[in-house]
Short mmCIF file of C-alpha atoms and ligand atoms in Angstrom, two decimals:
data_model
loop_
_atom_site.label_atom_id
_atom_site.label_comp_id
_atom_site.label_asym_id
_atom_site.label_seq_id
_atom_site.Cartn_x
_atom_site.Cartn_y
_atom_site.Cartn_z
CA MET E 18 -7.72 -31.64 65.68
CA SER E 19 -4.60 -29.58 66.64
CA LEU E 20 -1.73 -32.04 66.42
CA THR E 21 0.57 -29.74 68.39
CA ALA E 22 -1.78 -29.04 71.28
CA PRO E 23 -4.63 -31.54 71.22
CA LEU E 24 -7.35 -31.27 73.78
CA VAL E 25 -7.28 -34.62 75.57
CA LEU E 26 -9.55 -36.07 78.20
CA GLY E 27 -7.83 -38.66 80.46
CA ILE E 28 -9.54 -41.30 82.61
CA GLU E 29 -7.82 -43.20 85.41
CA SER E 30 -9.39 -46.14 87.44
CA SER E 31 -6.56 -48.62 87.97
CA CYS E 32 -6.71 -48.63 91.82
CA ASP E 33 -8.81 -46.55 94.34
CA GLU E 34 -8.76 -43.15 92.57
CA THR E 35 -11.38 -42.29 89.95
CA GLY E 36 -9.49 -39.54 87.97
CA VAL E 37 -10.57 -37.34 85.11
CA GLY E 38 -8.10 -34.92 83.77
CA ILE E 39 -8.15 -32.56 80.76
CA VAL E 40 -4.95 -31.28 79.06
CA ARG E 41 -4.37 -29.10 76.14
CA GLY E 42 -1.06 -30.10 74.73
CA THR E 43 1.29 -29.66 77.71
CA GLU E 44 -1.09 -27.41 79.60
CA LEU E 45 -3.02 -28.85 82.53
CA LEU E 46 -6.61 -27.51 82.49
CA VAL E 47 -8.22 -29.68 85.18
CA ASN E 48 -7.40 -32.60 87.35
CA ALA E 49 -10.58 -34.03 89.09
CA VAL E 50 -10.12 -36.95 91.45
CA ALA E 51 -12.56 -38.91 93.56
CA SER E 52 -10.95 -41.44 96.04
CA SER E 53 -12.62 -44.37 97.62
CA MET E 54 -9.73 -44.58 100.32
CA GLU E 55 -12.27 -43.98 103.13
CA GLU E 56 -14.24 -47.06 102.18
CA HIS E 57 -11.12 -49.23 102.58
CA VAL E 58 -9.95 -48.02 105.92
CA ARG E 59 -11.58 -50.66 108.06
CA PHE E 60 -10.00 -53.36 105.86
CA GLY E 61 -6.44 -51.87 106.18
CA GLY E 62 -5.90 -52.03 102.39
CA VAL E 63 -7.72 -51.53 99.06
CA ILE E 64 -10.45 -54.09 98.47
CA PRO E 65 -10.73 -54.48 94.66
CA GLU E 66 -14.44 -55.08 94.55
CA ILE E 67 -15.19 -52.00 96.70
CA ALA E 68 -12.86 -49.99 94.46
CA SER E 69 -14.64 -51.11 91.30
CA ARG E 70 -18.14 -50.23 92.70
CA ALA E 71 -16.87 -46.88 93.84
CA HIS E 72 -15.48 -46.16 90.36
CA LEU E 73 -18.93 -46.99 89.00
CA ASP E 74 -20.56 -44.35 91.40
CA ALA E 75 -17.95 -41.70 90.97
CA PHE E 76 -17.27 -41.71 87.23
CA VAL E 77 -20.09 -39.51 85.88
CA PRO E 78 -19.91 -36.85 88.67
CA THR E 79 -16.13 -36.72 88.24
CA LEU E 80 -16.35 -36.32 84.53
CA SER E 81 -19.09 -33.62 84.84
CA ALA E 82 -16.97 -31.74 87.38
CA ALA E 83 -13.91 -31.96 85.19
CA LEU E 84 -15.75 -30.58 82.11
CA LYS E 85 -17.33 -27.83 84.12
CA ASP E 86 -14.15 -26.64 85.74
CA ALA E 87 -12.21 -26.63 82.44
CA GLY E 88 -15.01 -24.94 80.63
CA VAL E 89 -15.05 -27.35 77.77
CA SER E 90 -17.65 -29.55 76.32
CA LEU E 91 -17.25 -33.18 75.18
CA ASP E 92 -17.73 -31.93 71.59
CA GLU E 93 -14.51 -29.89 71.77
CA ILE E 94 -12.28 -32.72 73.00
CA ASP E 95 -9.92 -34.09 70.36
CA ALA E 96 -9.23 -37.46 71.84
CA ILE E 97 -9.92 -39.61 74.92
CA ALA E 98 -7.20 -41.59 76.81
CA VAL E 99 -7.88 -44.26 79.39
CA THR E 100 -5.67 -46.40 81.63
CA SER E 101 -5.89 -50.00 80.30
CA GLY E 102 -3.23 -51.43 82.77
CA PRO E 103 -1.48 -52.35 84.84
CA GLY E 104 -3.89 -52.22 87.87
CA LEU E 105 -6.87 -54.10 89.47
CA SER E 106 -8.82 -56.01 86.93
CA GLY E 107 -12.24 -54.92 87.93
CA ALA E 108 -11.37 -51.33 88.57
CA LEU E 109 -9.70 -51.04 85.12
CA MET E 110 -12.79 -52.54 83.37
CA VAL E 111 -15.01 -49.78 84.90
CA GLY E 112 -12.81 -46.95 83.50
CA GLY E 113 -12.22 -48.84 80.15
CA SER E 114 -15.93 -49.39 79.69
CA ALA E 115 -16.82 -45.78 80.55
CA ALA E 116 -14.13 -44.60 78.10
CA LYS E 117 -15.44 -46.91 75.40
CA ALA E 118 -19.04 -45.67 75.88
CA LEU E 119 -17.80 -41.98 75.72
CA ALA E 120 -15.76 -42.69 72.52
CA LEU E 121 -18.65 -44.52 70.89
CA ALA E 122 -21.12 -41.75 71.76
CA THR E 123 -18.84 -38.82 70.72
CA GLY E 124 -17.03 -40.53 67.82
CA LYS E 125 -13.68 -39.36 69.40
CA PRO E 126 -10.48 -41.43 68.97
CA LEU E 127 -9.68 -43.48 71.99
CA TYR E 128 -6.27 -44.36 73.41
CA ALA E 129 -5.81 -47.20 75.79
CA ILE E 130 -2.71 -46.40 77.63
CA ASN E 131 -0.16 -47.65 80.27
CA HIS E 132 -0.59 -46.49 83.78
CA LEU E 133 3.09 -46.50 84.67
CA VAL E 134 4.19 -44.55 81.57
CA ALA E 135 1.35 -42.11 82.40
CA HIS E 136 3.02 -41.45 85.82
CA VAL E 137 6.05 -40.25 83.76
CA GLY E 138 3.80 -38.27 81.42
CA VAL E 139 3.04 -35.73 84.15
CA GLY E 140 6.65 -34.55 83.64
CA ILE E 141 5.49 -32.74 80.35
CA LEU E 142 2.92 -30.66 82.34
CA ASP E 143 5.61 -28.54 83.88
CA GLY E 144 7.75 -27.15 81.11
CA GLY E 145 6.61 -29.00 78.13
CA GLU E 146 9.57 -31.38 77.62
CA LEU E 147 11.08 -34.30 79.35
CA PRO E 148 14.79 -34.37 79.78
CA GLU E 149 17.04 -36.74 77.90
CA ASN E 150 18.59 -39.75 79.75
CA LEU E 151 15.56 -39.98 81.90
CA GLY E 152 14.72 -42.54 84.53
CA ALA E 153 11.64 -42.95 86.60
CA LEU E 154 11.15 -44.20 90.13
CA LEU E 155 7.47 -45.12 90.76
CA VAL E 156 6.63 -46.03 94.36
CA SER E 157 2.94 -46.51 95.37
CA GLY E 158 0.51 -48.74 97.07
CA GLY E 159 0.14 -50.80 93.92
CA HIS E 160 3.59 -50.73 92.25
CA THR E 161 7.26 -50.18 92.72
CA GLU E 162 9.40 -49.81 89.64
CA ILE E 163 12.51 -48.23 88.08
CA LEU E 164 11.91 -47.39 84.40
CA GLN E 165 14.24 -46.13 81.60
CA VAL E 166 12.37 -43.58 79.49
CA ASN E 167 14.03 -43.31 76.11
CA SER E 168 10.82 -42.06 74.45
CA LEU E 169 7.60 -41.41 76.38
CA THR E 170 5.49 -42.48 73.36
CA ASP E 171 7.34 -45.67 72.13
CA ASP E 172 10.40 -46.66 74.17
CA VAL E 173 10.07 -47.27 77.82
CA ARG E 174 11.97 -50.12 79.56
CA LEU E 175 11.45 -51.68 82.88
CA LEU E 176 14.83 -51.95 84.76
CA GLY E 177 13.50 -53.28 88.06
CA ALA E 178 10.26 -53.98 90.04
CA THR E 179 9.08 -55.47 93.17
CA ILE E 180 8.84 -59.26 93.20
CA ASP E 181 6.20 -59.27 95.84
CA ASP E 182 4.66 -56.34 97.94
CA ALA E 183 4.68 -52.73 96.63
CA ALA E 184 6.51 -50.19 98.83
CA GLY E 185 3.33 -48.45 99.87
CA GLU E 186 1.72 -51.87 100.58
CA ALA E 187 4.53 -52.64 102.97
CA TYR E 188 3.88 -49.28 104.76
CA ASP E 189 0.21 -50.15 105.02
CA LYS E 190 0.84 -53.68 106.34
CA VAL E 191 3.47 -52.63 108.87
CA ALA E 192 1.23 -49.89 110.09
CA ARG E 193 -1.49 -52.46 110.65
CA LEU E 194 0.91 -54.59 112.63
CA LEU E 195 1.82 -51.55 114.68
CA GLY E 196 -1.87 -50.62 115.20
CA LEU E 197 -1.43 -47.37 113.39
CA GLY E 198 -4.38 -47.51 110.95
CA TYR E 199 -4.68 -47.02 107.22
CA PRO E 200 -3.15 -45.55 105.07
CA GLY E 201 0.14 -46.56 106.80
CA GLY E 202 2.53 -44.25 104.84
CA PRO E 203 1.75 -40.91 106.31
CA VAL E 204 1.40 -42.06 109.98
CA ILE E 205 4.65 -44.12 109.82
CA ASP E 206 6.42 -41.20 108.23
CA ARG E 207 5.32 -39.00 111.08
CA ILE E 208 5.98 -41.43 113.98
CA ALA E 209 9.34 -42.40 112.51
CA LYS E 210 10.58 -38.94 113.27
CA GLU E 211 10.25 -39.63 117.03
CA GLY E 212 12.16 -42.92 116.77
CA ASP E 213 15.75 -43.93 116.31
CA PRO E 214 16.25 -45.42 112.78
CA LYS E 215 19.37 -47.27 114.08
CA ALA E 216 17.82 -48.86 117.13
CA ILE E 217 16.60 -51.84 115.29
CA ARG E 218 18.19 -52.90 111.98
CA PHE E 219 15.70 -54.60 109.62
CA PRO E 220 16.72 -56.66 106.60
CA ARG E 221 17.25 -54.89 103.18
CA GLY E 222 15.51 -57.05 100.59
CA LEU E 223 17.39 -58.42 97.50
CA THR E 224 20.62 -56.71 98.42
CA LEU E 225 22.83 -59.80 99.01
CA PRO E 226 25.65 -60.29 96.45
CA LYS E 227 23.91 -63.38 95.01
CA PHE E 228 20.87 -61.20 93.91
CA ILE E 229 22.87 -58.04 92.98
CA GLY E 230 25.82 -59.60 91.13
CA THR E 231 28.25 -57.12 89.51
CA ALA E 232 27.99 -54.56 86.79
CA GLU E 233 29.67 -56.94 84.44
CA GLU E 234 27.60 -59.94 85.65
CA PRO E 235 24.43 -58.60 87.04
CA GLY E 236 22.45 -60.86 89.39
CA LYS E 237 18.90 -61.83 88.49
CA HIS E 238 17.42 -59.23 90.93
CA ARG E 239 20.06 -56.44 90.64
CA HIS E 240 17.43 -53.68 90.32
CA ASP E 241 14.47 -55.47 91.76
CA PHE E 242 12.76 -55.00 95.17
CA SER E 243 11.29 -57.29 97.82
CA PHE E 244 9.39 -56.12 100.91
CA SER E 245 7.57 -59.05 102.09
CA GLY E 246 10.64 -60.42 104.17
CA LEU E 247 10.83 -56.93 105.77
CA LYS E 248 7.17 -56.98 106.76
CA THR E 249 7.68 -60.45 108.32
CA ALA E 250 10.72 -59.32 110.20
CA VAL E 251 8.67 -56.40 111.61
CA ALA E 252 5.99 -58.91 112.61
CA ARG E 253 8.52 -61.12 114.47
CA CYS E 254 10.05 -58.18 116.17
CA VAL E 255 6.68 -56.94 117.52
CA GLU E 256 5.94 -60.44 118.67
CA GLN E 257 9.16 -60.78 120.69
CA TYR E 258 8.29 -57.65 122.61
CA GLN E 259 4.79 -58.89 123.23
CA ASN E 260 5.86 -62.41 124.26
CA ARG E 261 8.26 -60.82 126.80
CA GLY E 262 5.52 -58.77 128.06
CA GLU E 263 7.37 -55.53 127.18
CA GLU E 264 6.01 -52.43 125.51
CA VAL E 265 6.51 -52.38 121.78
CA PRO E 266 8.77 -49.55 120.85
CA VAL E 267 6.44 -48.34 118.04
CA ALA E 268 8.52 -45.20 116.99
CA ASP E 269 11.87 -47.07 116.87
CA ILE E 270 10.28 -49.91 114.79
CA ALA E 271 8.63 -47.41 112.49
CA ALA E 272 11.91 -45.56 112.08
CA GLY E 273 13.96 -48.80 111.49
CA PHE E 274 11.40 -50.15 108.95
CA GLN E 275 11.26 -46.81 107.08
CA GLU E 276 15.11 -46.64 106.88
CA ALA E 277 15.23 -50.15 105.49
CA VAL E 278 12.60 -49.29 102.80
CA VAL E 279 14.12 -46.01 101.86
CA ASP E 280 17.78 -47.20 101.95
CA VAL E 281 16.96 -50.00 99.40
CA ILE E 282 14.91 -48.00 97.14
CA THR E 283 17.30 -45.02 96.91
CA SER E 284 20.42 -47.15 96.56
CA LYS E 285 18.81 -49.35 93.83
CA ALA E 286 17.42 -46.54 91.98
CA VAL E 287 20.75 -44.58 91.92
CA ARG E 288 22.61 -47.82 90.91
CA ALA E 289 20.24 -48.41 88.00
CA CYS E 290 20.48 -44.76 86.87
CA GLN E 291 24.31 -44.94 86.94
CA GLU E 292 24.51 -48.14 84.99
CA HIS E 293 22.03 -47.03 82.33
CA GLY E 294 23.56 -43.50 81.81
CA LEU E 295 20.35 -41.78 83.25
CA THR E 296 21.29 -38.37 84.53
CA ASN E 297 17.73 -37.33 85.32
CA LEU E 298 15.37 -39.15 87.67
CA MET E 299 11.59 -38.42 88.08
CA LEU E 300 9.81 -39.70 91.23
CA GLY E 301 6.21 -40.74 91.19
CA GLY E 302 3.44 -42.54 93.18
CA GLY E 303 1.90 -41.99 96.57
CA VAL E 304 5.10 -42.88 98.52
CA ALA E 305 6.81 -39.98 96.82
CA ALA E 306 5.28 -37.96 99.63
CA ASN E 307 7.52 -39.62 102.14
CA SER E 308 9.79 -37.15 103.80
CA ARG E 309 12.73 -39.58 104.43
CA LEU E 310 12.54 -40.91 100.95
CA ARG E 311 12.74 -37.41 99.41
CA GLU E 312 15.60 -36.50 101.75
CA LEU E 313 17.79 -39.51 101.10
CA LEU E 314 17.00 -39.67 97.38
CA ALA E 315 17.90 -36.01 97.00
CA ALA E 316 21.18 -36.54 98.76
CA ARG E 317 22.14 -39.77 96.90
CA CYS E 318 21.06 -38.34 93.60
CA ALA E 319 23.11 -35.28 94.21
CA SER E 320 26.25 -37.05 95.09
CA ALA E 321 25.79 -39.26 91.86
CA GLY E 322 25.26 -36.24 89.67
CA ILE E 323 21.66 -37.20 89.04
CA THR E 324 19.09 -34.37 88.67
CA LEU E 325 16.00 -35.32 90.68
CA ARG E 326 12.43 -34.16 89.67
CA VAL E 327 9.56 -34.47 91.98
CA PRO E 328 6.13 -33.42 90.60
CA PRO E 329 3.53 -31.76 92.94
CA ARG E 330 1.85 -34.31 95.19
CA ASN E 331 -1.51 -34.28 93.49
CA LEU E 332 0.24 -35.25 90.24
CA CYS E 333 2.38 -37.95 92.00
CA THR E 334 -0.62 -39.93 93.13
CA ASP E 335 -2.93 -41.60 90.69
CA ASN E 336 -5.00 -39.12 88.64
CA GLY E 337 -6.56 -38.56 85.21
CA ALA E 338 -4.22 -35.59 84.13
CA MET E 339 -1.31 -37.92 83.83
CA VAL E 340 -3.39 -40.06 81.47
CA ALA E 341 -4.53 -37.09 79.50
CA ALA E 342 -0.81 -35.81 79.32
CA LEU E 343 0.37 -39.07 77.86
CA GLY E 344 -2.59 -39.21 75.54
CA ALA E 345 -1.78 -35.73 74.20
CA GLN E 346 1.78 -36.81 73.56
CA LEU E 347 0.54 -39.86 71.59
CA VAL E 348 -1.82 -37.70 69.54
CA ALA E 349 0.93 -35.12 68.83
CA GLY E 350 3.40 -37.92 67.95
CA GLY E 351 0.91 -39.21 65.33
CA VAL E 352 0.43 -42.59 67.12
CA SER E 353 -2.76 -44.41 65.94
CA PRO E 354 -5.56 -44.54 68.36
CA THR E 355 -6.47 -47.88 69.87
CA GLY E 356 -10.09 -47.75 69.15
CA LEU E 357 -12.89 -49.62 70.83
CA LYS E 358 -11.63 -53.16 70.43
CA PHE E 359 -9.31 -53.69 73.37
CA SER E 360 -9.34 -55.47 76.66
CA THR E 361 -7.95 -53.92 79.78
CA ASP E 362 -4.85 -55.76 81.00
CA SER E 363 -3.99 -55.95 84.69
CA GLY E 364 -0.42 -56.93 83.78
CA GLN E 365 0.21 -54.55 80.87
CA PRO E 366 3.97 -54.30 80.27
CA VAL E 367 5.70 -50.84 80.17
CA SER E 368 6.79 -51.79 76.61
CA LEU E 369 3.04 -51.26 75.58
CA VAL E 370 2.76 -47.52 75.99
CA SER E 371 -0.57 -47.70 74.28
CA LEU E 372 -2.50 -50.68 73.02
CA VAL E 373 -2.50 -51.28 69.37
CA ALA E 374 -5.99 -51.87 67.78
O1 KG4 V 9 -0.26 -43.60 94.44
P1 KG4 V 9 -1.20 -43.73 95.59
O2 KG4 V 9 -2.01 -42.67 96.12
O3 KG4 V 9 -2.20 -44.94 95.15
C1 KG4 V 9 -2.13 -46.23 95.23
O4 KG4 V 9 -1.16 -46.95 94.83
O5 KG4 V 9 -3.22 -46.86 95.66
O6 KG4 V 9 -0.35 -44.40 96.84
C2 KG4 V 9 -0.89 -44.81 98.05
C3 KG4 V 9 0.14 -45.38 98.84
C4 KG4 V 9 -0.31 -45.91 100.12
O7 KG4 V 9 0.21 -47.24 100.32
C5 KG4 V 9 0.18 -44.98 101.19
O8 KG4 V 9 0.43 -45.65 102.56
C6 KG4 V 9 1.48 -44.51 100.63
O9 KG4 V 9 1.10 -44.37 99.20
N1 KG4 V 9 1.89 -43.17 101.16
C7 KG4 V 9 3.07 -42.96 101.79
C8 KG4 V 9 3.06 -41.72 102.27
N2 KG4 V 9 1.94 -41.08 101.86
C9 KG4 V 9 1.20 -42.03 101.21
N3 KG4 V 9 4.06 -43.90 102.02
C10 KG4 V 9 5.06 -43.40 102.82
N4 KG4 V 9 5.18 -42.18 103.29
C11 KG4 V 9 4.25 -41.33 103.04
N5 KG4 V 9 4.32 -40.02 103.62
ZN1 ZN V 10 -0.06 -45.31 90.09
#
C-alpha cells in the first residue's frame, strides 16, 4: 500500500447519516451519504432504533454507489476506517459490524476511529495540511465540543463540551415548542431574521462567574456548555403568552433564542482558543450552517486574531469522507490498525483517535 497516499474507504453510522467516503491520501474521491432524517420528522428528533434499521437498509447501496462513483474496486482499497464512537450505540454497531465484515472478507486492515476527530480530519481534504495551533468547534444535533488538536493522529484534547443538550438538539426542541417542525435549525435560522434578537433576553448557560472562574483559577465549567435551561426558559416564555391569551411572538422568540445560543458558543470558543494559544479554529457539525453563528464567530475570531476555517456544508455534517480522511492520516502516520477485535463505544473519548487492538 502507498503510505503517502493510501486509498481508504471510510464508513460513518454514528447518528442518522449512513456515509461511505473514499479518499486517496488528501484527495477526496467520493462522499456518498444516505440520511434517515425524513423518518424522524414525525417524532421531532432522531429515534435511535429507527436510525439503526435505516443504516442496515442503506449500507450496501451506499457502499456500492461510492465504489461506482469513485471508479475503484474493493480490491484496490488499502485500508478501511469506521466510526467506533462517540454516537448512538445501535447505529454505531451497524457500521462497525459492516466494516468488520468487509475487512474480514477482503483481508484489508481496519481502523476503528473517533467521530469527533474525524470531523477535524476533513480539514486535510482542502489543502493537504492542518495548520498549527488548531482548535475545533463542533456543533451538531448530537454533540457540542471545543477541541485542541495538537496532532490529528495522536494528540487531541477536549477543552469543553455540553453537559446536557447538544446545540442542534436545542434548536430542534425549541422548534418543536414553537410549532416549527423538524429539523429545527434551518427554520429557526430563517424565522429569526424576521424577529428582534433583543426583544426577549434568554439565559446564557454556564456563563456565571462561579462556572467560568478566571484564567488563573478556571471554574469547573469554564469552557463547557449547557442548553437545557435555555430550552426551559423558552418553554416558560411561550406558556406565559398562551396563558394570557396573547399571540406568541414566534420570530422574536426564535431570534432571542438563537442569539443566546450563538453568543455563548462563540464567546466560549474564542476564550478557549485564546487561553490555549490556538490561532486557528475549524468549525464543524450541522449547526455550522447557521448564518448567525457564522457571522458572529467570524467577527469575534477576527477581533481576537484567530483564523476561522469552515469546510463546505456537505463535509461539515456527518459523512464517510471525514472518516476516510482521518483513516488515511493514520495509515500514512504508520499507526497500527485496530483489527477486528473491538467494540464500538458510544462514549469514546477524543483522546482515543483510533482504538488499539
Ligand atoms: O451534523 P448533523 O447533520 O447531524 C447530527 O448531529 O445528527 O446536524 C444536524 C443538526 C440538527 O439538530 C439541525 O437542527 C442542525 O444541525 N442544523 C442547524 C442548521 N442547519 C442544521 N442548526 C442551526 N442553524 C442551521 N441553519
Ligand atoms: Zn458529527
